[in-house]
Amino acid sequence: MAMPSKTRILLGISGGIAAYKGVEVLRGLQREGAEVRVAMTAAAQKFIQPLTFEALSGHPVYTRLFPDAGDPDIVHVKLGEWPELILIAPATANVIAKMANGLADDLLTCTLLSSEAPVMVAPAMETAMYRHPAAQRNLQRLADMGYRLIGPEDGALASGRSGLGRLADPERIVAEAVSSAVTFGDLSGRKILVTGGRTEEDIDPVRFITNRSTGKMGYAVARRARQRGADVVLVSGPADLDQPAGVEFIRVRTVSEMRAATESAFEGADALVMTAAVLDFRPRVVSDAKIKKNANGLTLDLVANEDFLVGLGARKNGRIVVGFAMETENGLPNARKKLDEKHLDLIVLNDLNESGAGFGVDTNVVTLIDGDEAEPLPKMSKLEVADRILDWVIDRWTQTPRP
Ligand code: CTP
């Protein structure tokens, strides 16, 4: 699919030997019909002159945080509002570290902080730097913030060595930017309610039961729905993740809190995507005082929590309702049963036996089940899974009139 013409892309170039490949990225994006502006760090300008990018983009290159005296515009604020996509290629270890920590000491990093546009990052560095725990932690941080990473790849490096850390091929960078750009705005005017994270139920003032969900899947759905233009409400149980930008965020802890928040937001929503790991049981009695240690042990008496997705599915009234099924055996029949019993339009089967699926990892292996159709998807990032679910929802809307 081609990129919508005149897609506004801010290309950030940081200071590595691969900076010259920014030229190929720029030309590739222009070939695809994008309107590209370029911002360079000071170090990038040591490797390649801004004039090159200025001539090719037909616009001045952004390099300075502080405008000339008498210029009333605050450059980074205006620049942050302009793009529909920010692409940093190449991204050095230093710029990645700054982004991961919210540092803003030059025009590029300041613009990143003041922009709500989706961000794609193509790292380029020596293998040892790439493998360093600090760099890995920073890259993970970016992924958690919803930034898309492209590469790096294995190959020849600036030092003459060969290894992991080489900037992804410019053609691949352009292709990934294009595939991200085709979805811009396709959810605008829609309200999407997402639940995510785990839930907790108290035993006494110091102990509770919970489950192993980290919230990554739900946060990915909320993030991508927002980036694709939807108004998004995220009802989240506990999750150690950064809140997605531009999303109305409602923090809950117990199942009854999640139920109340989800039911009230459901009224104004066009679709519900229920990724939250809702506890099926809670202690019958919550002790006011800490339960003392006892040589005979302790038997917990658990009662069933209400499955509020069933109730929401039953009164969806034209809304699309998507559920998740987490299974360890008989995945397909179990998921189909939940699809019917909970009156869902789509159920996303998550088979915990697959490697790269389930809790805590950034990838997932799922099957999309709708009626008699079951589409198994290959292992992909949770952001990509989120896109496939949202693609399905949009597809359904194009087939049925708006509620
Ligand atoms: N769900 C819910 N309320 C519950 C339990 C689950 O709303 N008390 C929702 C989940 O958010 C998910 C779907 O129902 O979208 C399926 O959850 P899952 O845990 O896979 O299944 P359960 O219905 O709980 O069945 P079981 O635990 O027996 O597999």
Coordinates of C-alpha atoms and ligand atoms in Angstrom, one line a residue:
M1 CA 0.0 0.0 0.0
A2 CA 1.3 3.5 -0.8
M3 CA 1.8 6.2 1.8
P4 CA -0.9 8.9 1.8
S5 CA 0.7 11.7 -0.3
K6 CA 2.2 14.6 1.5
T7 CA 2.6 12.7 4.8
R8 CA 4.6 15.0 7.0
I9 CA 7.7 13.3 8.3
L10 CA 10.4 14.8 10.5
L11 CA 13.7 13.0 9.8
G12 CA 16.1 13.3 12.7
I13 CA 19.7 12.7 12.0
S14 CA 22.1 12.0 14.9
G15 CA 25.9 11.8 14.9
G16 CA 27.2 8.5 13.7
I17 CA 29.1 7.5 10.6
A18 CA 25.8 6.2 9.2
A19 CA 24.5 9.9 9.1
Y20 CA 25.2 10.0 5.4
K21 CA 22.7 7.2 4.9
G22 CA 20.1 9.7 6.1
V23 CA 20.3 11.0 2.5
E24 CA 19.0 7.7 1.1
V25 CA 16.3 7.6 3.7
L26 CA 15.3 11.2 2.8
R27 CA 15.2 10.4 -0.9
G28 CA 13.3 7.1 -0.3
L29 CA 10.6 8.9 1.7
Q30 CA 10.2 11.6 -0.9
R31 CA 9.9 9.0 -3.6
E32 CA 7.0 7.6 -1.6
G33 CA 5.3 11.0 -1.6
A34 CA 6.2 12.2 1.9
E35 CA 7.0 15.8 2.7
V36 CA 10.1 15.6 4.8
R37 CA 11.9 18.2 7.0
V38 CA 15.2 17.4 8.6
A39 CA 16.6 18.1 12.1
M40 CA 20.2 17.4 12.9
T41 CA 22.1 17.1 16.1
A42 CA 25.5 19.0 16.5
A43 CA 27.4 15.7 16.2
A44 CA 25.5 14.8 13.0
Q45 CA 26.8 18.0 11.4
K46 CA 30.4 16.8 11.9
F47 CA 29.6 13.9 9.6
I48 CA 27.5 15.5 7.0
Q49 CA 26.7 19.1 6.1
P50 CA 23.2 20.4 6.7
L51 CA 23.4 21.9 3.2
T52 CA 23.1 18.5 1.7
F53 CA 19.8 17.9 3.4
E54 CA 18.7 21.4 2.8
A55 CA 19.2 21.1 -0.9
L56 CA 17.5 17.7 -1.1
S57 CA 14.5 18.5 1.1
G58 CA 14.0 22.0 -0.2
H59 CA 13.8 23.4 3.3
P60 CA 16.1 24.8 5.9
V61 CA 17.5 22.1 8.2
Y62 CA 16.6 22.5 11.8
T63 CA 19.7 22.6 14.0
R64 CA 19.3 25.3 16.6
L65 CA 17.2 25.2 19.8
F66 CA 17.3 29.0 20.2
P67 CA 15.8 31.2 17.5
D68 CA 17.5 34.4 16.4
A69 CA 16.7 37.6 18.4
G70 CA 13.3 39.0 17.3
D71 CA 12.0 35.6 16.0
P72 CA 8.9 35.0 18.1
D73 CA 8.5 31.3 17.3
I74 CA 9.6 28.7 19.8
V75 CA 11.2 26.3 17.3
H76 CA 10.8 23.0 19.0
V77 CA 7.1 23.6 19.9
K78 CA 6.2 24.5 16.3
L79 CA 8.4 21.7 14.9
G80 CA 6.8 19.2 17.3
E81 CA 3.3 20.0 16.1
W82 CA 4.2 19.7 12.4
P83 CA 5.0 16.0 11.7
E84 CA 2.7 13.0 11.4
L85 CA 5.7 10.8 12.0
I86 CA 9.1 11.4 13.5
L87 CA 11.8 9.1 12.2
I88 CA 15.3 9.1 13.8
A89 CA 17.8 7.5 11.4
P90 CA 20.5 6.9 12.4
A91 CA 19.9 7.0 16.2
T92 CA 23.1 6.9 18.2
A93 CA 23.4 5.3 21.6
N94 CA 23.6 8.9 23.0
V95 CA 20.4 10.1 21.4
I96 CA 18.6 6.9 22.4
A97 CA 19.7 7.4 26.0
K98 CA 18.5 11.0 26.0
M99 CA 15.1 10.0 24.5
A100 CA 14.7 7.1 27.0
N101 CA 15.2 9.5 29.9
G102 CA 13.4 12.5 28.6
L103 CA 16.5 14.7 28.3
A104 CA 16.0 17.7 26.1
D105 CA 19.3 19.6 25.6
D106 CA 19.1 20.3 21.8
L107 CA 16.5 20.9 19.2
L108 CA 16.0 17.3 18.2
T109 CA 15.4 16.0 21.7
C110 CA 13.4 19.0 22.7
T111 CA 11.1 18.5 19.7
L112 CA 10.7 14.8 20.6
L113 CA 9.5 15.7 24.0
S114 CA 7.0 18.3 22.8
S115 CA 5.5 16.2 20.0
E116 CA 2.7 13.7 20.2
A117 CA 3.6 12.2 16.8
P118 CA 4.5 8.5 16.7
V119 CA 8.2 7.9 16.7
M120 CA 10.3 5.4 14.8
V121 CA 14.0 4.8 15.7
A122 CA 16.7 3.2 13.6
P123 CA 19.6 2.6 16.0
A124 CA 23.2 2.5 14.7
M125 CA 26.2 1.8 16.9
E126 CA 29.1 -0.6 17.5
T127 CA 28.2 -4.1 18.7
A128 CA 29.7 -3.6 22.2
M129 CA 27.7 -0.4 22.7
Y130 CA 24.6 -2.0 21.4
R131 CA 25.0 -5.0 23.8
H132 CA 25.8 -2.8 26.8
P133 CA 23.1 -3.3 29.5
A134 CA 22.5 0.5 29.6
A135 CA 21.9 0.7 25.9
Q136 CA 19.6 -2.4 26.0
R137 CA 17.7 -0.9 28.9
N138 CA 17.3 2.4 27.0
L139 CA 16.0 0.7 23.9
Q140 CA 13.6 -1.3 26.0
R141 CA 12.4 1.9 27.5
L142 CA 11.7 3.3 24.0
A143 CA 9.8 0.2 23.0
D144 CA 7.7 0.5 26.2
M145 CA 7.0 4.1 25.3
G146 CA 5.5 2.9 22.0
Y147 CA 8.5 4.0 19.9
R148 CA 9.0 1.6 17.0
L149 CA 12.5 0.2 16.6
I150 CA 13.8 -0.6 13.1
G151 CA 16.9 -2.8 13.3
P152 CA 19.8 -2.6 13.9
E153 CA 21.2 -5.2 11.5
D154 CA 24.2 -7.5 11.4
G155 CA 27.0 -6.3 9.1
A156 CA 30.0 -4.1 8.5
L157 CA 30.5 -1.4 11.2
A158 CA 32.5 1.9 11.3
S159 CA 35.4 0.2 13.1
G160 CA 35.9 -2.2 10.3
R161 CA 34.5 -5.0 12.4
S162 CA 31.4 -6.8 11.5
G163 CA 28.5 -7.4 13.9
L164 CA 25.1 -6.4 15.2
G165 CA 24.6 -2.6 15.3
R166 CA 24.6 -1.6 11.7
L167 CA 21.9 0.8 10.6
A168 CA 19.0 -1.0 9.0
D169 CA 19.0 -0.9 5.3
P170 CA 17.6 2.5 4.2
E171 CA 15.1 0.8 1.9
R172 CA 13.8 -1.2 4.9
I173 CA 13.6 2.0 7.0
V174 CA 11.6 3.7 4.3
A175 CA 9.3 0.6 3.9
E176 CA 8.6 0.5 7.6
A177 CA 7.8 4.2 7.8
V178 CA 5.5 3.8 4.8
S179 CA 3.6 0.9 6.3
S180 CA 3.2 2.9 9.6
A181 CA 2.0 6.0 7.7
V182 CA -0.8 4.3 5.8
T183 CA -2.7 3.9 9.0
F184 CA -2.5 7.5 10.1
G185 CA -5.9 9.0 11.0
D186 CA -7.9 5.9 10.0
L187 CA -9.5 5.8 13.5
S188 CA -10.2 9.5 13.8
G189 CA -13.6 10.3 15.0
R190 CA -13.8 6.9 16.8
K191 CA -13.8 6.3 20.5
I192 CA -12.0 3.2 21.7
L193 CA -12.1 1.9 25.2
V194 CA -9.2 -0.4 26.2
T195 CA -8.7 -2.3 29.4
G196 CA -5.2 -3.5 30.3
G197 CA -3.0 -4.7 33.1
R198 CA -3.6 -7.1 35.9
T199 CA -6.1 -6.8 38.8
E200 CA -5.5 -7.3 42.5
E201 CA -7.8 -8.6 45.3
D202 CA -6.9 -8.1 48.9
I203 CA -6.5 -10.9 51.5
D204 CA -5.6 -8.5 54.3
P205 CA -4.0 -5.0 54.6
V206 CA -0.6 -6.4 53.5
R207 CA -1.4 -9.3 51.1
F208 CA -3.3 -9.7 47.9
I209 CA -3.7 -12.1 45.0
T210 CA -3.0 -11.1 41.4
N211 CA -1.8 -12.6 38.2
R212 CA 1.3 -12.3 35.9
S213 CA -0.1 -9.9 33.3
T214 CA 2.2 -6.9 32.7
G215 CA -0.2 -4.8 30.6
K216 CA 2.0 -4.7 27.5
M217 CA -0.7 -5.9 25.1
G218 CA -3.4 -3.5 26.3
Y219 CA -1.0 -0.5 26.4
A220 CA 0.1 -1.4 22.8
V221 CA -3.6 -1.3 21.7
A222 CA -4.2 2.0 23.4
R223 CA -1.1 3.5 22.0
R224 CA -1.7 2.4 18.4
A225 CA -5.4 3.4 18.5
R226 CA -4.3 6.9 19.7
Q227 CA -1.6 7.1 17.0
R228 CA -4.2 6.2 14.4
G229 CA -6.4 9.1 15.5
A230 CA -8.9 7.5 17.9
D231 CA -10.0 9.1 21.2
V232 CA -8.8 6.5 23.6
V233 CA -9.7 5.7 27.2
L234 CA -7.4 3.2 28.9
V235 CA -8.7 1.6 32.1
S236 CA -5.6 0.1 33.6
G237 CA -5.0 -2.2 36.5
P238 CA -1.5 -2.2 38.0
A239 CA 1.2 -2.3 35.3
D240 CA 4.8 -1.0 35.4
L241 CA 4.6 0.8 32.1
D242 CA 4.6 4.4 31.0
Q243 CA 1.2 5.9 30.3
P244 CA 0.6 6.2 26.6
A245 CA 0.6 9.8 25.4
G246 CA -2.7 11.5 24.6
V247 CA -4.8 8.8 26.1
E248 CA -7.4 9.3 28.9
F249 CA -6.0 7.1 31.6
I250 CA -8.1 5.6 34.4
R251 CA -6.1 3.7 37.1
V252 CA -7.9 0.9 38.9
R253 CA -6.8 -2.0 41.1
T254 CA -9.6 -4.4 41.9
V255 CA -12.1 -6.1 39.6
S256 CA -15.0 -4.1 41.0
E257 CA -13.1 -0.8 40.3
M258 CA -12.2 -2.0 36.8
R259 CA -15.8 -3.0 36.2
A260 CA -17.2 0.4 37.4
A261 CA -14.7 2.4 35.2
T262 CA -15.2 0.2 32.2
E263 CA -19.0 0.2 32.4
S264 CA -19.2 4.0 32.6
A265 CA -16.7 4.6 29.7
F266 CA -18.5 1.9 27.6
E267 CA -21.5 4.2 27.1
G268 CA -19.6 6.7 25.0
A269 CA -17.3 4.2 23.2
D270 CA -17.5 2.8 19.6
A271 CA -15.4 -0.2 20.5
L272 CA -14.1 -2.1 23.5
V273 CA -10.9 -4.0 23.5
M274 CA -10.7 -6.0 26.7
T275 CA -7.1 -7.2 27.2
A276 CA -7.1 -6.8 31.0
A277 CA -6.3 -9.9 33.0
V278 CA -9.4 -9.9 35.2
L279 CA -9.1 -12.1 38.3
D280 CA -11.8 -14.8 38.3
F281 CA -11.8 -15.1 42.1
R282 CA -11.4 -12.9 45.2
P283 CA -11.2 -13.8 48.9
R284 CA -14.7 -14.2 50.4
V285 CA -13.6 -12.1 53.4
V286 CA -11.0 -9.4 53.4
S287 CA -9.4 -9.3 56.9
D288 CA -9.2 -5.9 58.4
A289 CA -6.1 -6.9 60.4
K290 CA -3.0 -8.6 59.2
I291 CA -3.5 -12.4 59.3
K292 CA -0.9 -13.8 61.8
K293 CA 1.4 -16.7 60.9
N294 CA 0.0 -20.1 61.9
A295 CA 1.7 -23.5 62.0
N296 CA -1.4 -25.1 60.5
G297 CA -1.2 -22.9 57.4
L298 CA -4.1 -21.0 55.9
T299 CA -6.9 -22.0 53.6
L300 CA -8.2 -19.2 51.4
D301 CA -11.9 -19.2 50.7
L302 CA -12.3 -17.6 47.2
V303 CA -15.6 -16.6 45.6
A304 CA -16.2 -16.0 41.9
N305 CA -15.8 -12.4 40.5
E306 CA -18.5 -11.4 38.0
D307 CA -17.3 -11.7 34.4
F308 CA -18.4 -8.2 33.4
L309 CA -17.4 -8.7 29.8
V310 CA -20.4 -11.0 29.4
G311 CA -22.7 -8.2 30.5
L312 CA -21.1 -5.6 28.3
G313 CA -21.2 -8.0 25.3
A314 CA -24.9 -8.6 25.9
R315 CA -25.7 -4.9 25.7
K316 CA -23.2 -3.8 23.1
N317 CA -25.9 -2.3 20.9
G318 CA -23.8 -1.8 17.7
R319 CA -20.5 -1.4 19.5
I320 CA -17.7 -3.7 18.6
V321 CA -16.5 -5.8 21.5
V322 CA -13.1 -7.6 21.3
G323 CA -12.0 -10.1 24.0
F324 CA -8.9 -12.0 24.7
A325 CA -8.6 -15.7 25.6
M326 CA -5.6 -16.9 27.4
E327 CA -5.3 -20.6 27.1
T328 CA -2.9 -23.4 27.9
E329 CA -4.8 -26.2 26.4
N330 CA -7.6 -26.7 23.7
G331 CA -7.1 -23.1 22.6
L332 CA -9.4 -23.0 19.6
P333 CA -12.5 -24.6 21.1
N334 CA -12.1 -22.8 24.4
A335 CA -11.7 -19.4 22.7
R336 CA -14.7 -20.1 20.4
K337 CA -16.8 -20.9 23.5
K338 CA -15.8 -17.6 25.1
L339 CA -16.6 -15.7 21.8
D340 CA -20.2 -17.1 21.9
E341 CA -20.8 -16.9 25.6
K342 CA -19.5 -13.4 26.0
H343 CA -21.3 -12.1 22.8
L344 CA -18.0 -10.9 21.3
D345 CA -17.3 -9.8 17.8
L346 CA -13.7 -11.0 17.8
I347 CA -11.6 -13.0 20.3
V348 CA -7.9 -13.0 20.3
L349 CA -6.5 -16.3 21.3
N350 CA -3.2 -16.2 23.2
D351 CA -1.7 -19.6 23.5
L352 CA 0.7 -19.6 26.5
N353 CA 2.5 -22.7 25.2
E354 CA 3.9 -20.8 22.2
S355 CA 7.3 -19.3 22.8
G356 CA 7.3 -15.5 22.4
A357 CA 3.6 -15.3 23.5
G358 CA 2.0 -14.1 26.7
F359 CA 3.2 -12.4 29.8
G360 CA 6.0 -9.9 30.0
V361 CA 7.5 -10.3 26.5
D362 CA 7.2 -7.7 23.7
T363 CA 6.0 -10.2 21.1
N364 CA 2.9 -12.2 20.9
V365 CA 1.6 -15.2 18.9
V366 CA -2.2 -15.0 18.5
T367 CA -5.1 -16.3 16.5
L368 CA -7.9 -13.9 15.5
I369 CA -11.2 -15.7 15.8
D370 CA -14.4 -14.3 14.4
G371 CA -17.4 -16.6 13.9
D372 CA -16.1 -19.6 12.0
E373 CA -13.0 -17.9 10.8
A374 CA -9.7 -18.4 12.6
E375 CA -6.6 -16.5 11.4
P376 CA -3.4 -17.6 13.0
L377 CA -0.8 -14.8 13.0
P378 CA 2.9 -15.4 13.0
K379 CA 5.0 -14.2 16.0
M380 CA 5.1 -10.4 15.9
S381 CA 5.5 -7.4 18.2
K382 CA 2.6 -6.5 20.5
L383 CA 2.3 -3.2 18.6
E384 CA 1.8 -5.1 15.4
V385 CA -0.7 -7.4 17.0
A386 CA -2.5 -4.2 18.2
D387 CA -2.5 -3.0 14.6
R388 CA -4.0 -6.2 13.3
I389 CA -6.8 -6.1 15.8
L390 CA -7.5 -2.4 14.9
D391 CA -7.4 -3.3 11.2
W392 CA -10.0 -5.9 11.9
V393 CA -12.2 -3.4 13.8
I394 CA -12.0 -0.9 10.9
D395 CA -12.8 -3.6 8.4
R396 CA -15.9 -4.5 10.3
W397 CA -17.0 -0.9 10.5
T398 CA -16.6 -0.5 6.7
Q399 CA -18.9 -3.5 6.3
T400 CA -21.6 -2.3 8.7
P401 CA -23.2 1.1 9.0
R402 CA -22.1 3.3 11.8
P403 CA -24.1 2.8 15.0
Ligands
CTP1 N1 -12.8 -11.4 31.6 C1 -13.7 -10.6 32.3 N2 -14.0 -10.8 33.6 C2 -13.5 -11.9 34.2 C3 -12.7 -12.8 33.5 C4 -12.3 -12.5 32.2 O1 -14.2 -9.6 31.7 N3 -13.9 -12.2 35.5 C5 -12.5 -11.1 30.2 C6 -11.0 -10.9 29.9 O2 -10.7 -9.5 29.9 C7 -10.9 -11.4 28.5 C8 -11.9 -12.5 28.4 O3 -12.9 -12.2 29.4 O4 -11.1 -10.5 27.5 C9 -11.4 -13.9 28.6 O5 -10.6 -14.0 29.7 P1 -9.8 -15.4 30.1 O6 -9.1 -15.2 31.4 O7 -9.1 -16.0 29.0 O8 -11.1 -16.4 30.3 P2 -12.1 -16.6 31.5 O9 -13.5 -16.2 30.9 O10 -11.7 -16.1 32.8 O11 -12.1 -18.2 31.5 P3 -11.0 -19.3 32.1 O12 -10.2 -18.5 33.1 O13 -11.8 -20.4 32.7 O14 -10.2 -19.7 30.9

